[in-house]
Amino acid sequence: MIRKYFFSAFMLLMSAGIYFGCGDGIEPGHTPAGELPTVSASVETAKLQTQPFMYEAVGTITARTASTLSGKLMGTVAEVRVGEGAVVKEGDILVVLDQRQVSAQYEQARAALAEARQAEASARSARAAAKAGADLARTTYERYVQLLKENSVSRQEFDEVAARHRQAEATLAQTTSMFEAAGDRVQQAQAMLESARVSRKDAVVRAPYGGRITAKMIDVGDLASPGTPFFTIEKEGVFCADLVLPEDHIESVRLDQQVAVKIPALGQVRLTGQIGRIVPSADRRSRSFLVKVALPEDPRIRSGMFARVLIPVGKSGMIQIPDTAPVRRGQLTGIFLVDPEGRAVFRLIRTGKRLGDRIEVLSGLHEGDRYVIAPPPDLVDGAKVEVPS
């Protein structure tokens, strides 16, 4: 009974509230709009400017001078003196192979050369003796020829002298041939010794120039053979950017042309590179050309870094505004135009690339439009804009 009483009282109060609330309604008010303030701001007229059209090519930093050091001999690796990242100077020892075999070959070649020189000396002495005998036999023969004409010697005596002369000449020819052969053997032994000397030198691998070791492919105890790669070395401070340029733009580049290079890993730094090489043949699949851009020396540059190279491939018209002109409202960007009556009109724009302290406008702004260079905080749409004198 009590619950029913409270429910009836609640419904009575609700009905009274609805009655009074729907009785005399309050008319909507109207506040007259105040005059918008006049704002002083600098104004500029949009102009269409001709700028080079830049093709942004993707590149990779590579060492301008890089080498893969390989073995020339068959042998066991005895020492490895450097590792990845080591900075070496020209002539530094990098790898030492087991030199016992090449040392034995060297000693053998040296002994063969000494033996050949002794044989050459003996052949020289034999030729000298044969030449002396041949000279004596020739002089005797010439004398007996005159005596035979005078009938002072018998025919038998003359024949014996002539035979000894021919024998002496033959002996001289034989010893001369032996001496020449001995000389050839000496030259052959010298060549073998030089080869053994080079082989002994090749057992020690040295740095061909100063640089940094970027890869190591050998360890102590490995069996090296001719052609086995040991290290990859790069000359420090001398790098280039390798990029692929489509065939449509290949006529826009030339040797020694300066281009802008951006390496994101180095921040906003823009380097000036120089086109040093253009591979004359295009890739058949991608129809593109390989271009190498030489970079200035910079200790921060490393091989393998990502780079963007700006290649001018033509000219195009664009409208640029100072980077202080755009006003950002959430995800939208706009500027304040100034109409012929001198009032501010907010218009949305679409921006493009940043060019120093100016920004490219892709749409929303036309040539001849007047806009506020640096909108003050109190500038609103419809406000009067006063240009300071």
Short mmCIF file of C-alpha atoms in Angstrom, two decimals, residues 67-235:
data_model
loop_
_atom_site.label_atom_id
_atom_site.label_comp_id
_atom_site.label_asym_id
_atom_site.label_seq_id
_atom_site.Cartn_x
_atom_site.Cartn_y
_atom_site.Cartn_z
CA SER A 67 89.54 -4.97 -54.28
CA THR A 68 89.18 -8.62 -53.41
CA LEU A 69 92.57 -10.02 -52.41
CA SER A 70 93.03 -13.65 -53.45
CA GLY A 71 95.70 -16.29 -53.10
CA LYS A 72 98.18 -17.18 -55.85
CA LEU A 73 99.67 -20.31 -54.28
CA MET A 74 98.56 -23.61 -52.88
CA GLY A 75 99.41 -23.72 -49.18
CA THR A 76 98.17 -23.73 -45.61
CA VAL A 77 97.31 -20.41 -44.00
CA ALA A 78 99.84 -19.88 -41.22
CA GLU A 79 98.88 -16.36 -40.04
CA VAL A 80 95.93 -13.99 -40.40
CA ARG A 81 96.92 -10.60 -39.00
CA VAL A 82 93.79 -8.47 -39.60
CA GLY A 83 90.03 -8.76 -39.34
CA GLU A 84 86.88 -6.96 -40.49
CA GLY A 85 86.98 -3.24 -39.88
CA ALA A 86 90.76 -3.03 -39.57
CA VAL A 87 92.40 0.03 -41.09
CA VAL A 88 95.57 -0.92 -42.96
CA LYS A 89 98.33 0.96 -44.73
CA GLU A 90 99.90 0.14 -48.05
CA GLY A 91 102.32 -2.77 -47.66
CA ASP A 92 100.92 -4.07 -44.36
CA ILE A 93 101.08 -7.88 -44.03
CA LEU A 94 97.60 -9.41 -44.04
CA VAL A 95 98.11 -13.17 -44.53
CA VAL A 96 101.13 -15.45 -44.34
CA LEU A 97 101.06 -18.90 -45.98
CA ASP A 98 103.25 -21.86 -45.08
CA GLN A 99 106.54 -21.02 -46.83
CA ARG A 100 108.38 -24.34 -46.47
CA GLN A 101 107.46 -25.64 -49.90
CA VAL A 102 108.14 -22.37 -51.73
CA SER A 103 111.41 -21.96 -49.82
CA ALA A 104 112.49 -25.43 -50.91
CA GLN A 105 111.62 -24.60 -54.51
CA TYR A 106 113.63 -21.41 -54.23
CA GLU A 107 116.71 -23.18 -52.92
CA GLN A 108 116.40 -25.82 -55.63
CA ALA A 109 116.20 -23.17 -58.32
CA ARG A 110 119.19 -21.34 -56.89
CA ALA A 111 121.27 -24.54 -56.90
CA ALA A 112 120.19 -25.24 -60.49
CA LEU A 113 121.33 -21.78 -61.50
CA ALA A 114 124.74 -22.26 -59.88
CA GLU A 115 125.17 -25.60 -61.66
CA ALA A 116 124.18 -24.07 -65.00
CA ARG A 117 126.66 -21.26 -64.56
CA GLN A 118 129.46 -23.78 -63.86
CA ALA A 119 128.55 -25.70 -66.99
CA GLU A 120 128.57 -22.45 -68.93
CA ALA A 121 132.05 -21.65 -67.61
CA SER A 122 133.36 -25.09 -68.67
CA ALA A 123 131.81 -24.70 -72.10
CA ARG A 124 133.39 -21.26 -72.43
CA SER A 125 136.84 -22.73 -71.63
CA ALA A 126 136.35 -25.59 -74.08
CA ARG A 127 135.32 -23.17 -76.80
CA ALA A 128 138.35 -21.00 -76.12
CA ALA A 129 140.67 -24.02 -76.44
CA ALA A 130 138.91 -25.17 -79.60
CA LYS A 131 139.20 -21.70 -81.08
CA ALA A 132 142.95 -21.61 -80.37
CA GLY A 133 143.41 -25.04 -82.00
CA ALA A 134 141.28 -23.96 -84.98
CA ASP A 135 143.35 -20.81 -85.44
CA LEU A 136 146.59 -22.80 -85.41
CA ALA A 137 145.20 -25.41 -87.81
CA ARG A 138 143.99 -22.69 -90.21
CA THR A 139 147.39 -20.91 -90.18
CA THR A 140 149.21 -24.22 -90.82
CA TYR A 141 146.79 -25.12 -93.59
CA GLU A 142 147.29 -21.76 -95.32
CA ARG A 143 151.10 -22.20 -95.13
CA TYR A 144 150.90 -25.73 -96.60
CA VAL A 145 148.73 -24.48 -99.43
CA GLN A 146 151.56 -22.13 -100.46
CA LEU A 147 154.16 -24.86 -100.02
CA LEU A 148 152.11 -27.24 -102.16
CA LYS A 149 152.05 -24.68 -104.93
CA GLU A 150 155.86 -24.49 -104.73
CA ASN A 151 156.11 -28.32 -104.65
CA SER A 152 157.93 -28.05 -101.31
CA VAL A 153 155.70 -30.64 -99.54
CA SER A 154 154.25 -33.92 -100.60
CA ARG A 155 150.58 -34.42 -101.27
CA GLN A 156 150.24 -36.73 -98.30
CA GLU A 157 151.66 -34.15 -95.90
CA PHE A 158 149.27 -31.54 -97.26
CA ASP A 159 146.27 -33.85 -96.87
CA GLU A 160 147.16 -34.53 -93.25
CA VAL A 161 147.36 -30.78 -92.48
CA ALA A 162 144.05 -30.17 -94.27
CA ALA A 163 142.38 -32.96 -92.24
CA ARG A 164 143.63 -31.50 -88.96
CA HIS A 165 142.29 -28.10 -90.08
CA ARG A 166 138.82 -29.51 -90.77
CA GLN A 167 138.83 -31.38 -87.45
CA ALA A 168 139.77 -28.22 -85.54
CA GLU A 169 136.95 -26.26 -87.25
CA ALA A 170 134.45 -28.99 -86.37
CA THR A 171 135.65 -29.04 -82.76
CA LEU A 172 135.24 -25.23 -82.59
CA ALA A 173 131.68 -25.47 -83.97
CA GLN A 174 130.82 -28.20 -81.46
CA THR A 175 132.20 -26.31 -78.46
CA THR A 176 130.44 -23.15 -79.63
CA SER A 177 127.10 -25.00 -79.71
CA MET A 178 127.76 -26.43 -76.25
CA PHE A 179 128.55 -22.95 -74.95
CA GLU A 180 125.32 -21.52 -76.40
CA ALA A 181 123.33 -24.41 -74.91
CA ALA A 182 124.95 -23.77 -71.55
CA GLY A 183 123.93 -20.11 -71.84
CA ASP A 184 120.32 -21.13 -72.56
CA ARG A 185 120.36 -23.38 -69.48
CA VAL A 186 121.60 -20.47 -67.39
CA GLN A 187 118.74 -18.27 -68.61
CA GLN A 188 116.26 -21.06 -67.89
CA ALA A 189 117.67 -21.50 -64.39
CA GLN A 190 117.47 -17.74 -63.81
CA ALA A 191 113.80 -17.76 -64.87
CA MET A 192 113.09 -20.65 -62.50
CA LEU A 193 114.83 -18.80 -59.69
CA GLU A 194 112.83 -15.64 -60.40
CA SER A 195 109.62 -17.67 -60.41
CA ALA A 196 110.57 -19.24 -57.09
CA ARG A 197 111.41 -15.79 -55.71
CA VAL A 198 107.97 -14.49 -56.78
CA SER A 199 106.28 -17.54 -55.29
CA ARG A 200 108.07 -16.99 -52.00
CA LYS A 201 106.96 -13.35 -52.13
CA ASP A 202 103.36 -14.39 -52.91
CA ALA A 203 103.32 -16.47 -49.75
CA VAL A 204 103.00 -13.17 -47.87
CA VAL A 205 99.88 -11.20 -48.86
CA ARG A 206 100.19 -7.44 -48.35
CA ALA A 207 97.74 -4.54 -48.61
CA PRO A 208 97.94 -3.00 -52.12
CA TYR A 209 96.87 0.41 -50.77
CA GLY A 210 95.68 2.04 -47.58
CA GLY A 211 92.07 1.37 -46.67
CA ARG A 212 89.66 -0.57 -44.50
CA ILE A 213 89.07 -4.33 -44.45
CA THR A 214 85.35 -4.86 -45.06
CA ALA A 215 85.27 -8.68 -45.30
CA LYS A 216 87.48 -11.60 -44.20
CA MET A 217 87.01 -15.00 -45.87
CA ILE A 218 90.04 -16.95 -44.55
CA ASP A 219 91.17 -18.38 -41.22
CA VAL A 220 94.34 -19.96 -39.87
CA GLY A 221 94.64 -23.56 -40.96
CA ASP A 222 92.61 -23.21 -44.15
CA LEU A 223 94.08 -24.63 -47.32
CA ALA A 224 94.48 -21.82 -49.81
CA SER A 225 94.66 -22.38 -53.53
CA PRO A 226 95.12 -19.98 -56.47
CA GLY A 227 92.04 -17.79 -56.64
CA THR A 228 90.90 -18.34 -53.06
CA PRO A 229 89.52 -14.97 -51.79
CA PHE A 230 91.11 -13.71 -48.58
CA PHE A 231 89.85 -10.18 -47.94
CA THR A 232 87.84 -7.34 -49.39
CA ILE A 233 89.51 -3.97 -48.95
CA GLU A 234 88.06 -0.52 -49.67
CA LYS A 235 89.92 2.74 -49.94
#
